[in-house]
Coordinates of C-alpha atoms in Angstrom, one line a residue:
M1 CA 46.4 30.4 85.4
K2 CA 48.9 28.3 86.4
G3 CA 47.9 25.6 83.9
L4 CA 47.7 27.2 81.0
F5 CA 51.6 28.5 80.4
S6 CA 53.1 25.2 81.8
R7 CA 52.1 21.2 81.1
A8 CA 52.9 20.6 84.6
R9 CA 50.4 19.9 86.7
L10 CA 51.8 20.5 90.2
T11 CA 49.1 20.6 93.6
V12 CA 47.7 24.0 94.1
A13 CA 47.1 24.9 97.6
S14 CA 43.3 26.3 99.0
K15 CA 45.4 29.0 100.9
Y16 CA 48.7 31.1 101.1
L17 CA 51.2 29.8 103.5
M18 CA 53.0 31.6 106.0
P19 CA 56.3 31.3 106.9
A20 CA 57.2 30.6 110.7
R21 CA 57.9 33.7 112.5
Q22 CA 61.5 34.8 113.0
R23 CA 61.3 37.0 116.1
W24 CA 64.1 34.9 118.3
P25 CA 66.7 35.3 116.3
Y26 CA 66.2 38.9 115.5
L27 CA 65.5 39.9 119.0
I28 CA 68.8 37.9 120.6
G29 CA 70.9 40.0 117.6
L30 CA 69.6 43.1 119.5
I31 CA 70.2 41.9 122.8
L32 CA 74.0 41.2 121.7
T33 CA 74.2 44.6 120.1
I34 CA 73.4 46.4 123.1
P35 CA 76.5 46.2 125.0
L36 CA 78.5 46.6 121.9
M37 CA 77.0 49.7 121.3
A38 CA 77.5 51.0 125.0
V39 CA 81.1 50.3 124.8
F40 CA 81.3 52.4 121.9
A41 CA 79.3 55.1 123.1
V42 CA 81.6 55.4 126.2
S43 CA 84.7 55.1 124.5
A44 CA 83.5 57.8 122.2
V45 CA 82.3 60.2 125.3
A46 CA 85.5 59.5 127.0
G47 CA 87.8 60.3 124.1
K48 CA 89.3 56.9 123.5
A49 CA 87.6 56.0 120.7
E50 CA 89.9 53.4 119.6
L51 CA 87.7 50.9 118.6
V52 CA 85.9 53.3 115.4
S53 CA 89.5 55.2 114.6
N54 CA 90.0 55.2 110.6
G55 CA 93.6 53.7 111.2
P56 CA 96.8 54.2 113.5
L57 CA 97.6 58.4 113.5
S58 CA 101.3 59.7 111.7
S59 CA 103.9 59.6 114.0
N60 CA 103.7 63.5 114.7
H61 CA 100.3 63.0 116.7
A62 CA 101.4 59.1 117.6
L63 CA 100.8 60.6 121.6
F64 CA 97.4 61.6 120.6
G65 CA 96.0 58.2 119.7
Q66 CA 94.4 57.4 123.2
D67 CA 92.7 60.8 123.4
C68 CA 91.0 61.6 120.8
G69 CA 89.5 64.8 122.0
T70 CA 92.2 66.4 121.7
C71 CA 91.9 67.1 118.0
H72 CA 88.1 66.1 117.8
E73 CA 85.0 67.7 118.8
A74 CA 82.6 65.8 120.6
F75 CA 80.9 63.7 118.2
G76 CA 82.5 65.6 115.5
S77 CA 84.9 65.9 112.8
V78 CA 88.6 68.2 113.6
T79 CA 88.5 72.0 113.9
N80 CA 90.9 74.3 113.0
A81 CA 90.5 75.4 116.7
R82 CA 92.2 71.9 117.8
C83 CA 95.0 72.6 115.9
E84 CA 96.1 76.1 116.7
S85 CA 95.9 74.8 120.4
C86 CA 99.5 73.2 119.7
H87 CA 100.6 74.7 116.5
E88 CA 99.1 78.4 116.5
K89 CA 98.4 79.4 119.6
S90 CA 94.8 80.9 120.2
G91 CA 94.8 84.9 119.2
D92 CA 98.5 85.1 117.8
P93 CA 98.6 88.3 115.7
V94 CA 101.2 86.5 113.3
K95 CA 99.0 83.8 112.2
A96 CA 102.1 81.6 110.6
Y97 CA 99.9 78.9 109.3
A98 CA 96.9 81.7 107.1
F99 CA 96.5 81.7 104.2
D100 CA 96.6 85.1 104.5
T101 CA 100.4 84.9 105.9
H102 CA 101.3 82.3 103.1
Y103 CA 100.4 85.0 100.7
R104 CA 102.4 87.9 102.7
Y105 CA 105.5 85.8 103.4
R106 CA 106.2 84.4 100.2
S107 CA 105.1 87.4 98.0
Q108 CA 105.0 90.3 99.5
E109 CA 101.7 91.3 98.2
F110 CA 100.1 93.0 100.8
D111 CA 97.2 93.1 98.6
R112 CA 96.4 89.8 99.7
T113 CA 96.8 90.1 103.3
A114 CA 93.0 89.5 103.9
S115 CA 91.7 85.8 104.8
S116 CA 90.4 84.2 102.0
S117 CA 87.1 83.0 101.9
S118 CA 87.8 79.6 100.2
E119 CA 90.0 79.0 103.1
G120 CA 89.9 75.4 103.9
A121 CA 90.4 73.4 107.1
C122 CA 93.7 72.2 108.3
F123 CA 92.6 68.4 108.0
S124 CA 91.6 68.8 104.4
C125 CA 95.0 69.1 103.3
H126 CA 96.8 67.4 106.1
T127 CA 95.0 63.7 106.3
E128 CA 95.0 61.7 109.4
H129 CA 94.8 57.9 110.2
R130 CA 97.3 56.9 107.7
G131 CA 99.6 54.9 109.0
R132 CA 102.9 56.0 111.3
E133 CA 105.4 55.6 108.6
Q134 CA 103.0 58.7 106.5
V135 CA 104.1 62.3 106.9
I136 CA 101.4 64.5 107.3
T137 CA 103.3 67.7 106.1
H138 CA 103.3 65.8 103.4
V139 CA 100.6 66.6 101.1
A140 CA 99.2 65.1 97.7
D141 CA 99.1 67.3 94.5
T142 CA 95.3 65.7 94.3
Q143 CA 94.8 68.4 97.1
C144 CA 96.8 71.7 95.2
A145 CA 94.5 70.4 91.9
S146 CA 91.4 71.4 93.7
C147 CA 92.8 75.2 93.3
H148 CA 95.9 74.9 90.8
F149 CA 96.6 73.0 87.8
K150 CA 96.8 69.6 87.7
S151 CA 100.1 68.4 86.9
V152 CA 103.6 69.8 86.3
A153 CA 103.0 69.2 83.2
Q154 CA 100.8 71.9 82.9
H155 CA 102.6 74.4 84.7
P156 CA 102.8 77.8 83.7
E157 CA 105.6 79.4 82.5
F158 CA 108.1 81.6 85.0
E159 CA 106.7 85.4 84.7
F160 CA 110.3 86.3 84.2
V161 CA 110.3 84.4 80.8
S162 CA 106.9 85.1 79.8
H163 CA 107.1 88.7 80.6
E164 CA 110.4 88.7 79.2
L165 CA 110.8 90.8 82.7
K166 CA 114.7 92.9 82.6
D167 CA 116.7 92.5 85.7
P168 CA 117.3 96.0 87.0
A169 CA 120.5 95.9 88.2
N170 CA 121.8 99.1 87.1
L171 CA 125.2 98.3 86.2
K172 CA 127.4 97.7 83.6
F173 CA 128.8 94.2 83.5
E174 CA 129.7 91.4 81.0
H175 CA 130.1 88.0 82.0
T176 CA 132.0 87.2 79.0
V177 CA 134.6 89.5 79.3
H178 CA 135.1 88.6 83.4
V179 CA 135.0 85.4 82.7
K180 CA 137.8 85.6 80.1
E181 CA 139.6 87.9 82.8
V182 CA 139.3 85.6 85.8
R183 CA 139.9 82.5 83.6
D184 CA 143.3 84.6 82.6
E185 CA 144.5 85.7 86.1
H186 CA 143.6 82.8 88.2
E187 CA 145.0 80.6 85.4
L188 CA 141.3 77.8 85.6
A189 CA 141.3 75.5 83.1
D190 CA 137.4 74.8 83.8
I191 CA 134.8 78.0 83.3
E192 CA 132.3 76.5 85.7
Q193 CA 135.4 77.5 88.2
T194 CA 134.9 81.0 87.0
C195 CA 131.5 81.1 88.5
I196 CA 132.0 80.1 91.8
T197 CA 134.4 83.0 92.0
C198 CA 132.2 85.7 92.2
H199 CA 128.9 84.0 93.0
V200 CA 129.7 82.1 96.7
A201 CA 127.4 79.6 97.8
R202 CA 126.1 79.9 101.7
D203 CA 126.2 77.7 104.2
D204 CA 123.9 75.5 103.3
G205 CA 124.6 75.2 99.5
A206 CA 121.1 76.4 98.6
T207 CA 121.8 80.2 97.8
F208 CA 124.9 82.7 97.3
E209 CA 126.3 85.5 98.9
P210 CA 125.4 88.6 97.3
I211 CA 128.0 90.1 95.6
A212 CA 130.0 92.6 97.4
F213 CA 132.9 94.9 96.0
D214 CA 135.5 94.4 98.1
A215 CA 135.1 90.8 98.2
H216 CA 134.1 90.4 94.0
C217 CA 135.4 93.3 92.2
G218 CA 138.1 95.2 94.1
E219 CA 140.7 92.7 93.2
C220 CA 140.7 94.5 89.7
H221 CA 138.9 97.7 89.8
L222 CA 139.4 101.0 91.5
T223 CA 143.0 100.3 91.7
S224 CA 145.4 102.6 93.4
S225 CA 146.2 104.2 90.2
T226 CA 142.7 105.0 89.7
S227 CA 141.9 108.6 89.9
T228 CA 139.2 111.4 89.6
K229 CA 139.0 114.1 86.9
P230 CA 140.3 117.5 88.0
A231 CA 137.5 119.2 88.7
P232 CA 137.1 123.1 89.8
L233 CA 138.3 123.8 92.8
L234 CA 135.3 126.2 95.4
A235 CA 137.0 129.1 97.2
S236 CA 134.0 128.7 99.7
A237 CA 131.0 126.5 100.2
N238 CA 129.1 130.2 99.2
D239 CA 130.8 130.0 95.8
N240 CA 127.9 129.8 93.5
Q241 CA 130.4 128.6 91.1
P242 CA 130.4 124.8 89.6
G243 CA 133.6 123.1 91.7
V244 CA 133.6 121.3 94.6
L245 CA 134.7 121.1 97.9
S246 CA 138.4 120.9 99.4
L247 CA 139.2 118.6 102.2
E248 CA 139.7 121.2 104.2
T249 CA 136.6 122.9 103.5
I250 CA 134.4 119.8 104.1
R251 CA 136.0 119.9 107.5
S252 CA 135.7 123.3 108.2
L253 CA 132.1 122.9 107.1
R254 CA 131.1 120.5 110.4
G255 CA 128.1 119.4 108.4
P256 CA 126.2 116.2 109.5
G257 CA 127.8 113.2 108.5
T258 CA 131.4 114.6 107.9
R259 CA 133.6 113.5 110.6
W260 CA 135.2 111.0 108.2
S261 CA 136.9 114.0 106.5
F262 CA 138.7 114.2 109.7
F263 CA 140.4 110.6 109.6
A264 CA 141.0 111.0 105.6
N265 CA 144.1 111.5 104.1
P266 CA 145.6 114.8 102.5
N267 CA 148.2 113.5 100.5
E268 CA 145.5 111.8 98.7
F269 CA 144.3 115.2 96.9
E270 CA 146.2 116.9 93.9
L271 CA 146.4 120.3 93.7
L272 CA 146.0 121.0 89.5
G273 CA 146.0 125.5 89.2
E274 CA 142.5 125.9 90.5
S275 CA 141.3 122.1 90.0
I276 CA 141.6 119.0 92.3
S277 CA 141.7 115.3 91.7
K278 CA 141.9 112.4 94.2
R279 CA 143.7 109.4 93.5
P280 CA 143.1 106.6 94.9
V281 CA 139.1 106.3 95.2
Y282 CA 137.8 104.0 96.9
H283 CA 134.2 102.2 96.4
A284 CA 131.6 104.9 97.4
D285 CA 134.3 106.9 98.3
Q286 CA 133.1 109.4 100.9
W287 CA 134.7 112.6 99.5
V288 CA 132.9 112.2 96.1
M289 CA 130.0 111.2 97.7
E290 CA 129.9 114.3 99.9
N291 CA 130.6 116.7 97.1
L292 CA 128.0 114.7 94.9
R293 CA 125.2 115.6 97.4
F294 CA 126.9 119.3 97.3
L295 CA 126.6 119.5 93.6
R296 CA 122.8 117.4 93.6
G297 CA 121.8 120.3 96.0
R298 CA 122.5 123.3 94.3
L299 CA 121.0 121.5 91.1
Y300 CA 118.1 120.0 92.9
P301 CA 117.3 121.9 95.9
S302 CA 114.0 120.7 96.5
A303 CA 115.3 116.8 96.8
E304 CA 116.8 116.8 100.2
L305 CA 115.3 113.7 101.1
A306 CA 117.9 112.2 98.5
D307 CA 120.4 112.5 100.4
L308 CA 120.1 110.2 102.6
L309 CA 120.7 107.6 100.2
R310 CA 124.1 107.0 99.0
G311 CA 122.6 105.6 95.7
S312 CA 119.4 106.3 93.3
A313 CA 115.5 105.4 94.9
D314 CA 115.0 103.6 92.0
R315 CA 114.4 100.3 93.6
A316 CA 112.6 97.2 92.8
P317 CA 109.1 97.2 94.7
Q318 CA 110.8 94.3 96.8
D319 CA 113.8 96.6 97.9
I320 CA 111.8 99.8 99.0
T321 CA 112.4 98.2 102.3
A322 CA 116.1 98.4 101.8
L323 CA 116.2 102.0 100.4
Y324 CA 114.1 103.3 103.9
E325 CA 116.8 101.4 105.9
E326 CA 119.3 103.3 104.5
A327 CA 118.0 105.8 105.4
I328 CA 117.1 105.2 109.0
T329 CA 121.1 104.5 109.0
T330 CA 121.9 107.9 107.5
L331 CA 119.8 110.2 110.1
A332 CA 121.2 107.7 113.1
T333 CA 124.4 108.8 112.3
R334 CA 123.5 112.5 111.9
I335 CA 122.1 112.4 114.7
A336 CA 124.9 110.9 116.8
E337 CA 127.3 113.3 115.3
L338 CA 124.9 116.0 116.3
K339 CA 124.7 115.5 119.9
D340 CA 128.0 117.1 120.8
D341 CA 127.0 120.2 119.7
P342 CA 125.2 122.3 122.3
S343 CA 123.9 125.1 120.2
R344 CA 120.1 125.5 120.4
T345 CA 119.7 125.5 117.4
V346 CA 121.3 122.1 116.8
Q347 CA 119.9 120.8 119.2
A348 CA 116.0 121.9 118.5
E349 CA 117.5 120.6 114.9
L350 CA 118.1 117.0 116.2
E351 CA 114.9 117.1 118.5
E352 CA 113.2 116.9 114.8
L353 CA 115.4 114.5 113.5
T354 CA 114.7 112.1 116.0
D355 CA 111.1 112.6 116.0
L356 CA 111.6 111.8 111.8
L357 CA 113.6 108.8 112.5
A358 CA 110.9 107.4 115.0
T359 CA 108.1 107.6 112.8
V360 CA 110.2 106.2 109.5
R361 CA 110.4 103.3 111.6
Q362 CA 106.9 103.0 112.5
R363 CA 105.8 103.1 109.5
L364 CA 108.8 100.6 108.0
N365 CA 106.7 97.9 110.9
D366 CA 103.4 98.6 109.4
P367 CA 103.1 96.3 106.3
F368 CA 99.7 98.2 105.8
S369 CA 101.4 101.5 105.4
P370 CA 102.7 101.8 101.8
L371 CA 106.2 102.6 101.4
D372 CA 106.7 105.0 98.2
E373 CA 110.6 105.4 97.1
N374 CA 109.1 109.1 95.2
R375 CA 109.7 110.7 98.6
F376 CA 113.5 109.8 98.2
A377 CA 113.9 110.4 94.2
V378 CA 115.3 113.5 92.4
S379 CA 113.0 114.5 89.4
V380 CA 112.8 117.5 87.3
G381 CA 111.0 119.3 89.2
D382 CA 113.2 120.3 91.8
R383 CA 115.4 122.0 89.9
D384 CA 117.0 124.9 90.6
S385 CA 114.8 127.5 88.2
S386 CA 117.3 130.1 88.5
L387 CA 120.3 128.0 86.6
S388 CA 120.4 128.3 83.1
G389 CA 120.7 125.6 80.8
T390 CA 124.3 126.4 80.3
D391 CA 124.7 126.4 84.3
R392 CA 123.3 123.4 84.2
E393 CA 125.7 121.9 81.6
A394 CA 128.4 122.8 83.3
Y395 CA 127.2 121.5 86.6
V396 CA 127.1 118.1 85.4
E397 CA 130.6 118.2 83.8
V398 CA 131.9 118.5 87.2
V399 CA 129.4 115.6 88.4
N400 CA 130.6 113.7 85.3
A401 CA 134.6 114.6 86.3
L402 CA 133.8 113.6 89.9
T403 CA 132.5 110.3 89.6
N404 CA 134.2 109.2 85.9
P405 CA 135.6 106.2 88.1
C406 CA 132.5 105.2 89.3
Q407 CA 131.0 105.5 86.0
E408 CA 133.1 102.7 84.6
C409 CA 130.6 100.6 86.3
H410 CA 127.9 102.5 87.2
Y411 CA 125.4 104.5 85.5
V412 CA 125.3 108.3 86.9
E413 CA 121.8 110.7 86.7
Q414 CA 120.8 114.0 87.6
A415 CA 124.2 113.9 90.0
T416 CA 123.0 110.1 91.6
I417 CA 124.5 107.4 91.4
K418 CA 121.5 104.6 90.3
A419 CA 121.7 101.8 93.0
V420 CA 122.9 98.3 92.2
Q421 CA 120.9 95.2 93.0
T422 CA 123.0 92.8 94.8
D423 CA 120.6 90.1 94.9
Q424 CA 118.1 88.7 92.8
G425 CA 115.0 87.3 93.9
N426 CA 113.2 86.1 91.0
L427 CA 111.1 82.9 92.3
I428 CA 109.7 84.3 94.7
R429 CA 107.3 82.4 94.8
A430 CA 109.0 78.7 94.7
E431 CA 112.2 77.4 96.8
F432 CA 115.3 76.3 94.5
N433 CA 118.4 75.1 96.4
H434 CA 121.4 74.9 94.3
R435 CA 122.9 72.4 96.2
A436 CA 120.4 69.7 95.6
H437 CA 121.2 70.5 91.6
I438 CA 125.0 70.7 91.1
L439 CA 125.2 66.9 91.6
H440 CA 123.4 66.8 88.5
A441 CA 124.1 69.5 86.2
R442 CA 126.4 72.4 86.4
C443 CA 126.1 75.8 86.2
L444 CA 125.8 76.8 82.1
D445 CA 123.9 73.5 81.9
C446 CA 120.7 75.5 83.4
H447 CA 122.1 79.3 83.4
N448 CA 122.4 79.6 79.5
Q449 CA 120.8 82.5 78.4
I450 CA 123.9 84.2 78.0
P451 CA 126.1 82.0 75.6
I452 CA 129.2 82.3 77.6
R453 CA 130.4 78.8 77.1
E454 CA 130.2 79.7 73.2
N455 CA 131.9 83.2 73.6
V456 CA 134.7 82.1 75.7
A457 CA 135.3 79.1 73.4
N458 CA 135.4 80.6 70.2
D459 CA 137.0 83.9 71.6
V460 CA 134.2 86.1 71.1
E461 CA 133.7 89.8 71.8
A462 CA 130.0 89.4 73.7
T463 CA 127.5 92.2 72.2
E464 CA 125.5 94.0 74.5
A465 CA 122.2 92.7 73.2
T466 CA 123.8 89.0 74.2
D467 CA 125.2 89.8 77.0
N468 CA 124.7 92.2 80.0
A469 CA 123.7 93.2 83.2
E470 CA 119.6 92.6 82.7
I471 CA 119.6 90.0 81.3
L472 CA 118.5 87.3 84.0
N473 CA 119.9 84.0 82.8
N474 CA 117.7 81.9 84.7
P475 CA 116.3 79.0 82.9
P476 CA 112.7 78.6 81.3
L477 CA 110.3 76.1 82.6
A478 CA 111.5 73.8 79.9
T479 CA 115.0 73.6 81.0
C480 CA 113.2 72.3 84.6
L481 CA 110.8 69.8 82.9
T482 CA 114.3 67.7 81.3
C483 CA 114.7 66.0 84.4
H484 CA 111.3 67.2 86.6
S485 CA 109.1 64.7 85.1
P486 CA 106.6 62.0 86.8
K487 CA 109.2 58.9 85.7
Q488 CA 112.3 60.9 86.5
A489 CA 112.8 64.0 89.7
G490 CA 110.4 64.7 92.2
S491 CA 107.6 66.9 90.1
E492 CA 105.2 67.0 92.9
C493 CA 104.2 70.6 94.0
I494 CA 106.2 70.4 97.0
T495 CA 108.9 69.8 95.2
C496 CA 109.5 73.6 95.0
H497 CA 106.6 75.3 96.5
V498 CA 105.9 76.0 100.5
F499 CA 102.5 76.5 101.9
H500 CA 103.5 77.7 105.7
P501 CA 106.5 79.5 106.4
D502 CA 109.2 77.5 107.7
K503 CA 108.9 78.1 111.2
G504 CA 112.6 78.8 111.9
R505 CA 111.7 82.1 109.6
R506 CA 109.0 83.1 112.2
S507 CA 110.7 85.9 113.5
N508 CA 110.8 87.4 110.1
L509 CA 107.1 87.4 109.9
L510 CA 106.7 90.2 112.9
R511 CA 108.1 92.4 110.5
Y512 CA 105.2 91.9 108.1
H513 CA 102.7 92.9 110.9
P514 CA 102.2 95.8 112.6

């Protein structure tokens, strides 16, 4: 066949030629490999497998470089148990680095406290052997993208924007009016200076102190000339007519929580025939609050737990704990005032209050025990059925006269002052640091949902629809993206989000654990 496809006539061997055997090179190579393999094996068993390492460890783990067994199982990979030997002690109930603690701590969504079936190993996100200069806590976006969106451009809109959430401030407040007043009072040319007059930064510069009446409002509101409207004065607490109690009557009753009455100034009260008024009126004035509690008891006798609160029980879900803490403080104060009374009846009541206080504290420390703010709320079902509509209207008139100075800023419903939210917390799943932004932007560059600059510059009287306390005045995602992009400011997931809680806040986790 060889002569059919070519003109070349090559000599053809009569039999197939076999190459010489090459066994010795293979044998020599195997003999030389055995000692080398032995070195690797001994190094691995001893936990010092530098020869098979993928690269230098980060500076965080540099001291473990001579002992691979600190992190690796023998002939195996890294396990969470090895990580927990240092980062989370075995059996630690707080589980500061677990997925479930991350959800619980960041969002307080207690329905997500169960460990996730998709929870990955520590090393799946925290990659080692990339060199001393690499920070192992720096997790690449690709790790986050395995479960979440892949880039900041695909980031969903903030929930408070997409759902048009309102701030349950329960306050009659307009920024424009207050900016003008503060600017004129302090002769400030820069509107931004008026912002920081009330929004006082904490020492870290990242967040702000909650708004407090004494620090931010008292300079203008409830001055010495402020007084309540005259209200009918009752002869005694047993008088069934709509009216208020005098300071002397409150002292004579010696009820729990009224020790303040013995230190109050009687000259602040003015009798006008059968009516009484008070001047000056203080913030959370104790005489006003005690009479408001008294009137609430007449109108809504079944709403007993409402007396444990200074305001109403309409709190945001994340503030329910604060509501219970306020009730505990009131109970503790009343118990302290009852201890000096030797009466058997009082002492028996004192024991019940002490037991109740312990029960509430126990439930407050148990994150799996639901907290119900409705226990402190006043409802229509708590009304005194013996009162006619006319009688109720008469009581409401007394409540309005008593709280007239309060209603300049507060809403009063069902003889209770609606609780004010003193601090916002809208980005509950992200971290925002004002200190990192104020060098590049001014307050009203981002917080422009309320047109404060335009209103002040044009001396416009703002409408309630465009300027009220329920408007969050926080920027949408588009405002953030003007600076945060791959080519400008940091746009990685960890720029705004954290997964594991700050170790310095570990003590806060204890309150969420039973």
